[in-house]
Amino acid sequence: MYRPVRTAAWSAGLVVLLVVVSLISAALGPVRIDLVTVAMAMLNAIVVPAGVTVGSATVPVLGLSVPVPGLEYAAVFSFDVPATRQIIVANLRLPRIALAATVGLALAAAGTVMQGFFRNPLADPSIIGVSAGAAAGAVAAIAFPALVPFGGLHLSAFAGALATAFLVYAIATDGGRTPVATLLLAGVAVQAFLGAMISYMLVHSGDSLREAVFWMMGRLNNSQWGDVAFAFPITLVGVLVLCAFRRDLNVLLLGEEDAHHLGIEVERTKLLLLALASVITAAGVAVAGIIGFVGLVVPHIMRLVVGPDHRILLPTSALAGASFLVATDTIARAGPAVVPVGIITAALGAPFFLFLLTRREVHSV
């Protein structure tokens, strides 16, 4: 039976886990920092708006340079932390941790929705080509920046992902109905085509080949607060709206005809779920590249732990995904050489998933 208290308790526990994993992650690195100092440095990084100022930034309007107002921020805490360690934690490690948590949150939530949407335990966020579309946009921006109509790797990848998702939906929709099987097959076909495009661009990318391949491996290197500012609002809003449709997702598992008889507007709900899952996946992939197995393995683990009810499964999977990616990224940068985090998630996720298969613990949704 679903109990809101149980959902709240699990969510609170997973939030605590995320905080602990983040503290440990921020403490580890070439310069080891004790956990107390890390906690104080993290608290020192919390700021709130304190006023409005007119800075040096301007925008052209009718030939005139109009100053752009900005916000002044004030620190909430002022613990005594050595300046070097404050910079290491707040400017170098914390943005990477925050971005890993954001991307993990997005991929795990999207994976949970996709598995419920397709009623297929092997579904993941990339099943309709979102990751392939993001990769096509990113590789185009890296290898052929002059051909991209709008600047920026993030925007190119984000636009490519969304364009692919809605192209697949348009192909699969006929007469106002979108059969799930047709949607899945359309996604496979579009992914194959985009894979060919990506390969062609990589062959002709010249000196940009290394950067493009590195991006496709999934990476959180050189993460900045600007990356977090791009992905976090989209992810937070998307996950919260998805959580509002947890009951509808449960009802869809009964089948579309039964869902219709129970008062669900099936096609509208399917479109909304697909769009939101695609948007948050696009946001995550745009800033971190293609990171596999987070949206596949984490929902399975949480389904074994908390059960198949999406009213508890969706929020707990999202929070567990955030902790999982922070932990795997910590492993990725713990060695003498930094490894793309996508390699670590695949190296850990694939054997674990095979273990679940051999134990027959990969249940249908």
Short mmCIF file of C-alpha atoms in Angstrom, two decimals, residues 2-225:
data_model
loop_
_atom_site.label_atom_id
_atom_site.label_comp_id
_atom_site.label_asym_id
_atom_site.label_seq_id
_atom_site.Cartn_x
_atom_site.Cartn_y
_atom_site.Cartn_z
CA TYR A 2 1.22 3.51 -0.82
CA ARG A 3 1.94 5.65 2.21
CA PRO A 4 3.10 9.27 1.83
CA VAL A 5 5.08 8.93 5.07
CA ARG A 6 7.08 6.09 3.55
CA THR A 7 7.86 8.18 0.48
CA ALA A 8 8.94 11.09 2.65
CA ALA A 9 11.12 8.86 4.81
CA TRP A 10 12.88 7.27 1.85
CA SER A 11 13.35 10.64 0.17
CA ALA A 12 14.78 12.18 3.35
CA GLY A 13 17.16 9.25 3.75
CA LEU A 14 18.35 9.56 0.15
CA VAL A 15 18.87 13.32 0.57
CA VAL A 16 21.07 12.57 3.58
CA LEU A 17 22.95 10.00 1.50
CA LEU A 18 23.49 12.58 -1.25
CA VAL A 19 24.87 15.08 1.27
CA VAL A 20 27.26 12.48 2.73
CA VAL A 21 28.46 11.34 -0.70
CA SER A 22 28.96 14.97 -1.74
CA LEU A 23 31.01 15.72 1.37
CA ILE A 24 33.23 12.71 0.79
CA SER A 25 33.60 13.56 -2.90
CA ALA A 26 34.61 17.15 -2.12
CA ALA A 27 37.17 15.93 0.40
CA LEU A 28 38.94 13.62 -2.06
CA GLY A 29 41.37 14.68 -4.75
CA PRO A 30 45.03 15.60 -5.24
CA VAL A 31 44.65 17.88 -2.21
CA ARG A 32 42.93 15.99 0.61
CA ILE A 33 40.70 18.13 2.84
CA ASP A 34 39.12 17.04 6.09
CA LEU A 35 35.34 16.69 6.15
CA VAL A 36 34.78 19.49 8.69
CA THR A 37 36.64 21.99 6.51
CA VAL A 38 34.75 20.75 3.45
CA ALA A 39 31.41 21.23 5.21
CA MET A 40 32.32 24.76 6.29
CA ALA A 41 33.58 25.66 2.81
CA MET A 42 30.34 24.36 1.28
CA LEU A 43 28.27 26.43 3.71
CA ASN A 44 30.41 29.48 2.92
CA ALA A 45 29.52 29.00 -0.76
CA ILE A 46 25.81 29.53 -0.06
CA VAL A 47 24.79 33.01 -1.13
CA VAL A 48 21.52 34.93 -1.31
CA PRO A 49 20.57 38.00 -3.38
CA ALA A 50 21.38 41.16 -1.45
CA GLY A 51 20.61 43.90 -3.95
CA VAL A 52 20.48 45.05 -7.55
CA THR A 53 23.36 46.73 -9.32
CA VAL A 54 23.96 48.05 -12.83
CA GLY A 55 27.13 46.43 -14.04
CA SER A 56 29.34 46.91 -17.06
CA ALA A 57 27.38 44.44 -19.19
CA THR A 58 25.17 46.01 -21.85
CA VAL A 59 22.84 44.91 -24.63
CA PRO A 60 22.30 46.77 -27.92
CA VAL A 61 18.80 48.25 -28.29
CA LEU A 62 18.02 50.42 -31.32
CA GLY A 63 21.68 51.23 -31.70
CA LEU A 64 22.12 52.16 -28.05
CA SER A 65 24.01 50.27 -25.37
CA VAL A 66 21.59 49.65 -22.53
CA PRO A 67 23.11 48.59 -19.17
CA VAL A 68 21.94 45.24 -17.86
CA PRO A 69 21.05 45.16 -14.16
CA GLY A 70 22.57 42.41 -12.10
CA LEU A 71 22.19 40.98 -8.63
CA GLU A 72 24.54 41.42 -5.74
CA TYR A 73 24.98 38.38 -3.54
CA ALA A 74 25.88 38.04 0.11
CA ALA A 75 27.24 34.96 1.84
CA VAL A 76 24.97 33.36 4.42
CA PHE A 77 27.83 31.86 6.43
CA SER A 78 31.36 33.08 7.09
CA PHE A 79 33.28 30.22 8.65
CA ASP A 80 37.03 30.59 8.97
CA VAL A 81 38.37 28.43 6.13
CA PRO A 82 41.83 28.84 4.55
CA ALA A 83 41.47 30.73 1.29
CA THR A 84 43.14 28.01 -0.79
CA ARG A 85 40.83 25.31 0.50
CA GLN A 86 37.78 27.53 0.07
CA ILE A 87 38.70 28.04 -3.59
CA ILE A 88 39.35 24.33 -4.13
CA VAL A 89 36.00 23.31 -2.66
CA ALA A 90 33.74 26.15 -3.83
CA ASN A 91 35.21 26.85 -7.27
CA LEU A 92 36.66 23.53 -8.40
CA ARG A 93 35.00 20.56 -6.71
CA LEU A 94 31.55 21.80 -5.74
CA PRO A 95 30.46 22.79 -9.29
CA ARG A 96 31.44 19.32 -10.51
CA ILE A 97 29.56 17.63 -7.66
CA ALA A 98 26.49 19.80 -8.21
CA LEU A 99 26.53 19.05 -11.94
CA ALA A 100 26.94 15.31 -11.34
CA ALA A 101 24.00 15.34 -8.94
CA THR A 102 21.87 17.29 -11.41
CA VAL A 103 22.65 15.00 -14.34
CA GLY A 104 22.16 11.87 -12.22
CA LEU A 105 18.82 13.21 -11.01
CA ALA A 106 17.70 13.88 -14.59
CA LEU A 107 18.82 10.56 -16.08
CA ALA A 108 17.42 8.40 -13.29
CA ALA A 109 14.06 10.18 -13.29
CA ALA A 110 13.83 10.00 -17.08
CA GLY A 111 14.80 6.32 -17.04
CA THR A 112 12.07 5.53 -14.51
CA VAL A 113 9.48 7.30 -16.65
CA MET A 114 10.66 5.64 -19.87
CA GLN A 115 10.53 2.16 -18.32
CA GLY A 116 6.99 2.82 -17.15
CA PHE A 117 5.99 4.54 -20.39
CA PHE A 118 7.16 1.66 -22.61
CA ARG A 119 6.33 -1.00 -20.00
CA ASN A 120 9.79 -2.35 -20.73
CA PRO A 121 12.43 -2.88 -18.03
CA LEU A 122 15.21 -2.40 -20.61
CA ALA A 123 14.11 1.10 -21.59
CA ASP A 124 16.37 4.01 -20.74
CA PRO A 125 16.39 7.78 -21.42
CA SER A 126 18.08 7.36 -24.81
CA ILE A 127 15.55 4.88 -26.18
CA ILE A 128 13.90 7.39 -28.55
CA GLY A 129 17.16 8.91 -29.74
CA VAL A 130 17.53 11.82 -27.33
CA SER A 131 21.18 11.04 -26.60
CA ALA A 132 21.95 10.48 -30.26
CA GLY A 133 20.35 13.81 -31.15
CA ALA A 134 22.37 15.57 -28.46
CA ALA A 135 25.53 13.90 -29.73
CA ALA A 136 24.79 15.02 -33.29
CA GLY A 137 24.27 18.61 -32.14
CA ALA A 138 27.38 18.59 -29.97
CA VAL A 139 29.65 17.04 -32.60
CA ALA A 140 28.37 19.53 -35.17
CA ALA A 141 29.13 22.41 -32.79
CA ILE A 142 32.62 21.05 -32.07
CA ALA A 143 33.66 20.00 -35.57
CA PHE A 144 31.76 22.51 -37.71
CA PRO A 145 30.95 25.54 -35.53
CA ALA A 146 30.35 27.76 -38.57
CA LEU A 147 27.41 25.58 -39.61
CA VAL A 148 25.61 25.83 -36.28
CA PRO A 149 23.07 28.69 -36.40
CA PHE A 150 23.32 29.39 -32.66
CA GLY A 151 26.44 29.48 -30.55
CA GLY A 152 27.40 27.22 -27.72
CA LEU A 153 27.94 23.51 -27.26
CA HIS A 154 25.20 23.24 -24.63
CA LEU A 155 22.54 24.87 -26.78
CA SER A 156 23.48 22.81 -29.84
CA ALA A 157 23.31 19.54 -27.92
CA PHE A 158 20.08 20.54 -26.15
CA ALA A 159 18.41 21.58 -29.42
CA GLY A 160 19.56 18.40 -31.17
CA ALA A 161 18.15 16.24 -28.41
CA LEU A 162 14.76 17.94 -28.35
CA ALA A 163 14.49 18.04 -32.15
CA THR A 164 15.16 14.31 -32.29
CA ALA A 165 12.63 13.47 -29.59
CA PHE A 166 9.83 15.39 -31.25
CA LEU A 167 10.78 14.11 -34.71
CA VAL A 168 10.43 10.55 -33.45
CA TYR A 169 7.09 11.44 -31.85
CA ALA A 170 5.85 13.03 -35.08
CA ILE A 171 6.88 10.00 -37.13
CA ALA A 172 5.15 7.59 -34.73
CA THR A 173 1.92 9.60 -34.42
CA ASP A 174 -0.89 8.77 -36.81
CA GLY A 175 -4.42 10.05 -36.55
CA GLY A 176 -3.85 11.55 -33.14
CA ARG A 177 -2.63 8.25 -31.67
CA THR A 178 0.94 7.27 -30.86
CA PRO A 179 1.39 3.49 -30.50
CA VAL A 180 4.21 2.72 -28.10
CA ALA A 181 5.66 0.00 -30.36
CA THR A 182 5.78 2.38 -33.32
CA LEU A 183 7.43 5.03 -31.16
CA LEU A 184 10.09 2.54 -30.10
CA LEU A 185 10.82 1.42 -33.66
CA ALA A 186 10.93 5.00 -34.91
CA GLY A 187 13.45 5.78 -32.17
CA VAL A 188 15.66 2.89 -33.25
CA ALA A 189 15.57 3.99 -36.88
CA VAL A 190 16.33 7.64 -36.10
CA GLN A 191 19.17 6.61 -33.78
CA ALA A 192 20.71 4.55 -36.56
CA PHE A 193 20.52 7.46 -38.99
CA LEU A 194 22.00 9.89 -36.47
CA GLY A 195 24.75 7.39 -35.72
CA ALA A 196 25.73 7.50 -39.39
CA MET A 197 25.71 11.31 -39.35
CA ILE A 198 27.87 11.40 -36.24
CA SER A 199 30.37 8.97 -37.76
CA TYR A 200 30.58 11.09 -40.91
CA MET A 201 31.20 14.26 -38.90
CA LEU A 202 33.84 12.54 -36.78
CA VAL A 203 35.68 11.36 -39.89
CA HIS A 204 35.82 14.95 -41.14
CA SER A 205 36.34 16.65 -37.78
CA GLY A 206 40.11 17.03 -38.15
CA ASP A 207 41.74 18.43 -35.03
CA SER A 208 38.40 18.45 -33.21
CA LEU A 209 38.16 14.65 -33.19
CA ARG A 210 39.62 14.22 -29.70
CA GLU A 211 37.28 16.78 -28.14
CA ALA A 212 34.22 15.29 -29.84
CA VAL A 213 35.04 11.71 -28.83
CA PHE A 214 35.82 12.81 -25.28
CA TRP A 215 32.44 14.56 -25.06
CA MET A 216 30.64 11.44 -26.30
CA MET A 217 32.25 9.36 -23.54
CA GLY A 218 30.47 11.44 -20.92
CA ARG A 219 32.53 13.85 -18.90
CA LEU A 220 32.23 16.27 -16.02
CA ASN A 221 35.70 17.74 -16.34
CA ASN A 222 36.05 21.51 -16.09
CA SER A 223 32.50 21.85 -14.77
CA GLN A 224 31.50 25.44 -14.04
CA TRP A 225 28.64 27.00 -12.12
#
